[in-house]
Amino acid sequence: MSLLDHDALEIDLFDHYGKDPLTISTPSGRPVETAGPASRRSLTNRGPKAWRIIEDGQTVLTVMDPHRLGRDKFVIEDASGHQFAKATVTSGTGAILLDIEDGTRMKSSPGAGLEPTTQFFRDDVPAAKATWPSEDAGTTRLALNLAPGLPQLHRAALLGAAIILQMLFHKDRRTAYQP
């Protein structure tokens, strides 16, 4: 069973961009892929930050946080480097707009990446839910639940959005305590 065939996944949380590769598992704990920094250069503040999702030694998708003013736009690329989705964090609500190349637009609940649960909707219908572990849960994984029957392209975009949630959380935590 391929990574994008699963309706539920758990993704290790990262503390910083230089962490060892993350494991993406089924809820039973069976690893199905890994995610890691796309390059050491991307870890500096001068370049884009990027995470590559790898399954069976092959890149499935890459999530990029290009360096630009505001850093509120992200891109998701397939294995060949083709950009198939864009994510924009809206000012004011902090919701994520996920624009997929087939013309589909998904929107998250407000405060994406900063609330205990972030939901994504396609035409007001729930498409995915990402839940942070609670302090007493004893786990350090983000739970991603996808609606059954979603096309592979949408599943890939939502998996990328789950990585973006971690990037947003990391950026917020990193900048929240600076004088």
Coordinates of C-alpha atoms in Angstrom, one line a residue:
M1 CA 0.0 0.0 0.0
S2 CA 1.4 3.3 -1.1
L3 CA 1.7 6.3 1.3
L4 CA -1.1 8.2 -0.4
D5 CA -3.5 5.2 -0.1
H6 CA -3.7 5.6 3.7
D7 CA -6.6 7.6 5.2
A8 CA -4.7 8.1 8.5
L9 CA -1.0 9.0 9.0
E10 CA 1.1 10.1 11.9
I11 CA 4.1 12.5 11.3
D12 CA 6.9 13.0 13.7
L13 CA 7.2 16.6 14.9
F14 CA 10.3 18.5 14.2
D15 CA 12.0 20.9 16.6
H16 CA 14.2 22.6 14.1
Y17 CA 14.9 22.4 10.4
G18 CA 18.2 20.5 10.9
K19 CA 16.6 17.5 12.7
D20 CA 17.2 14.0 11.4
P21 CA 14.6 12.7 9.0
L22 CA 11.1 12.4 10.3
T23 CA 9.1 9.2 10.1
I24 CA 5.6 9.1 8.7
S25 CA 3.7 6.1 10.0
T26 CA 0.3 4.5 10.0
P27 CA -1.6 4.8 13.3
S28 CA -0.4 1.3 14.2
G29 CA 3.2 2.6 14.1
R30 CA 4.3 1.0 10.8
P31 CA 6.6 3.5 9.0
V32 CA 5.5 4.2 5.4
E33 CA 7.9 7.0 4.5
T34 CA 10.3 9.6 5.8
A35 CA 10.6 13.4 5.5
G36 CA 13.8 15.4 5.8
P37 CA 15.4 18.7 4.9
A38 CA 15.8 18.9 1.1
S39 CA 19.4 20.3 1.4
R40 CA 21.7 21.8 4.0
R41 CA 21.7 25.1 2.1
S42 CA 18.0 25.4 2.6
L43 CA 18.5 25.4 6.4
T44 CA 20.0 28.9 6.4
N45 CA 17.8 32.0 6.6
R46 CA 19.2 33.1 3.3
G47 CA 17.6 30.4 1.2
P48 CA 14.3 28.6 1.0
K49 CA 13.4 26.0 3.6
A50 CA 12.3 22.8 2.1
W51 CA 11.3 19.3 3.2
R52 CA 11.4 16.3 0.9
I53 CA 9.0 13.4 1.5
I54 CA 10.6 10.1 0.5
E55 CA 8.9 6.7 0.0
D56 CA 10.9 3.5 -0.8
G57 CA 14.0 5.7 -1.5
Q58 CA 12.2 7.9 -4.1
T59 CA 11.0 11.5 -3.6
V60 CA 7.2 11.7 -3.5
L61 CA 6.9 15.5 -3.0
T62 CA 8.8 18.5 -1.8
V63 CA 7.4 21.2 0.4
M64 CA 9.1 24.6 0.0
D65 CA 9.0 27.8 2.1
P66 CA 10.6 30.2 -0.4
H67 CA 12.4 33.1 1.0
R68 CA 10.3 36.2 0.4
L69 CA 8.9 39.1 2.5
G70 CA 6.4 37.8 4.9
R71 CA 7.2 34.1 4.2
D72 CA 3.4 33.4 4.0
K73 CA 3.5 31.5 0.7
F74 CA 4.5 27.8 0.3
V75 CA 4.8 25.6 -2.8
I76 CA 4.4 21.8 -3.1
E77 CA 6.2 20.0 -5.9
D78 CA 6.0 16.5 -7.2
A79 CA 9.0 14.1 -7.6
S80 CA 10.0 15.8 -10.9
G81 CA 10.0 19.3 -9.4
H82 CA 6.7 20.3 -11.0
Q83 CA 4.7 22.7 -8.7
F84 CA 1.2 21.2 -8.3
A85 CA 0.0 23.2 -5.3
K86 CA 0.4 26.5 -3.6
A87 CA -0.4 27.3 0.0
T88 CA -1.0 30.9 1.2
V89 CA -1.5 31.8 4.9
T90 CA -4.2 34.5 5.0
S91 CA -3.6 37.6 7.0
G92 CA -6.0 38.1 9.8
T93 CA -7.4 34.6 10.3
G94 CA -4.2 32.6 9.7
A95 CA -6.1 30.1 7.6
I96 CA -4.3 28.3 4.8
L97 CA -5.6 28.5 1.2
L98 CA -4.5 25.5 -0.7
D99 CA -4.7 25.9 -4.5
I100 CA -4.2 22.7 -6.4
E101 CA -3.4 22.6 -10.2
D102 CA -6.6 20.9 -11.1
G103 CA -8.5 24.0 -10.0
T104 CA -9.5 22.8 -6.6
R105 CA -9.2 25.2 -3.6
M106 CA -9.1 23.9 -0.1
K107 CA -9.3 26.1 3.0
S108 CA -8.2 25.4 6.5
S109 CA -9.8 26.4 9.7
P110 CA -8.5 29.7 11.2
G111 CA -5.2 29.6 13.1
A112 CA -3.7 26.8 11.0
G113 CA -0.7 25.3 12.7
L114 CA -1.3 27.1 16.0
E115 CA -4.6 25.5 17.2
P116 CA -4.8 21.9 18.6
T117 CA -6.8 20.8 15.5
T118 CA -6.7 22.2 11.9
Q119 CA -9.3 21.1 9.5
F120 CA -9.2 21.4 5.7
F121 CA -12.4 21.8 3.7
R122 CA -13.1 21.4 0.0
D123 CA -16.4 23.1 -1.0
D124 CA -17.3 23.2 2.7
V125 CA -16.9 19.5 3.0
P126 CA -14.2 18.2 5.4
A127 CA -11.3 16.8 3.5
A128 CA -8.7 16.4 6.2
K129 CA -8.0 17.0 9.9
A130 CA -4.5 17.5 11.4
T131 CA -4.3 17.1 15.2
W132 CA -1.4 18.0 17.4
P133 CA -0.6 15.6 20.2
S134 CA -1.9 16.7 23.6
E135 CA 0.7 17.0 26.4
D136 CA -0.7 13.9 28.2
A137 CA -1.0 11.8 25.0
G138 CA 2.5 10.4 25.3
T139 CA 3.2 10.9 21.6
T140 CA 5.2 13.3 19.5
R141 CA 3.3 12.9 16.3
L142 CA 0.9 15.0 14.3
A143 CA -2.1 12.9 13.3
L144 CA -3.4 13.5 9.8
N145 CA -6.8 12.0 8.9
L146 CA -7.8 12.2 5.2
A147 CA -11.4 11.8 3.9
P148 CA -11.8 8.5 2.1
G149 CA -12.1 8.7 -1.6
L150 CA -9.9 11.8 -2.1
P151 CA -7.9 11.8 -5.3
Q152 CA -4.2 11.1 -5.0
L153 CA -3.4 14.7 -6.1
H154 CA -5.5 16.1 -3.2
R155 CA -4.0 13.6 -0.7
A156 CA -0.5 14.7 -1.8
A157 CA -1.4 18.4 -1.4
L158 CA -2.9 17.7 2.1
L159 CA 0.2 15.8 3.2
G160 CA 2.3 18.8 2.1
A161 CA -0.1 21.0 4.1
A162 CA 0.6 18.9 7.2
I163 CA 4.3 19.6 6.8
I164 CA 3.5 23.3 6.3
L165 CA 1.6 23.3 9.6
Q166 CA 4.8 22.2 11.3
M167 CA 6.7 24.9 9.5
L168 CA 4.2 27.5 10.6
F169 CA 4.3 26.3 14.2
H170 CA 8.1 26.3 14.2
K171 CA 8.2 29.8 12.8
D172 CA 5.7 31.1 15.4
R173 CA 7.5 29.4 18.3
R174 CA 10.9 30.7 17.0
T175 CA 9.7 34.3 16.7
A176 CA 7.3 34.5 19.7
Y177 CA 10.0 35.0 22.3
Q178 CA 12.4 37.3 20.5
P179 CA 12.9 40.7 22.2

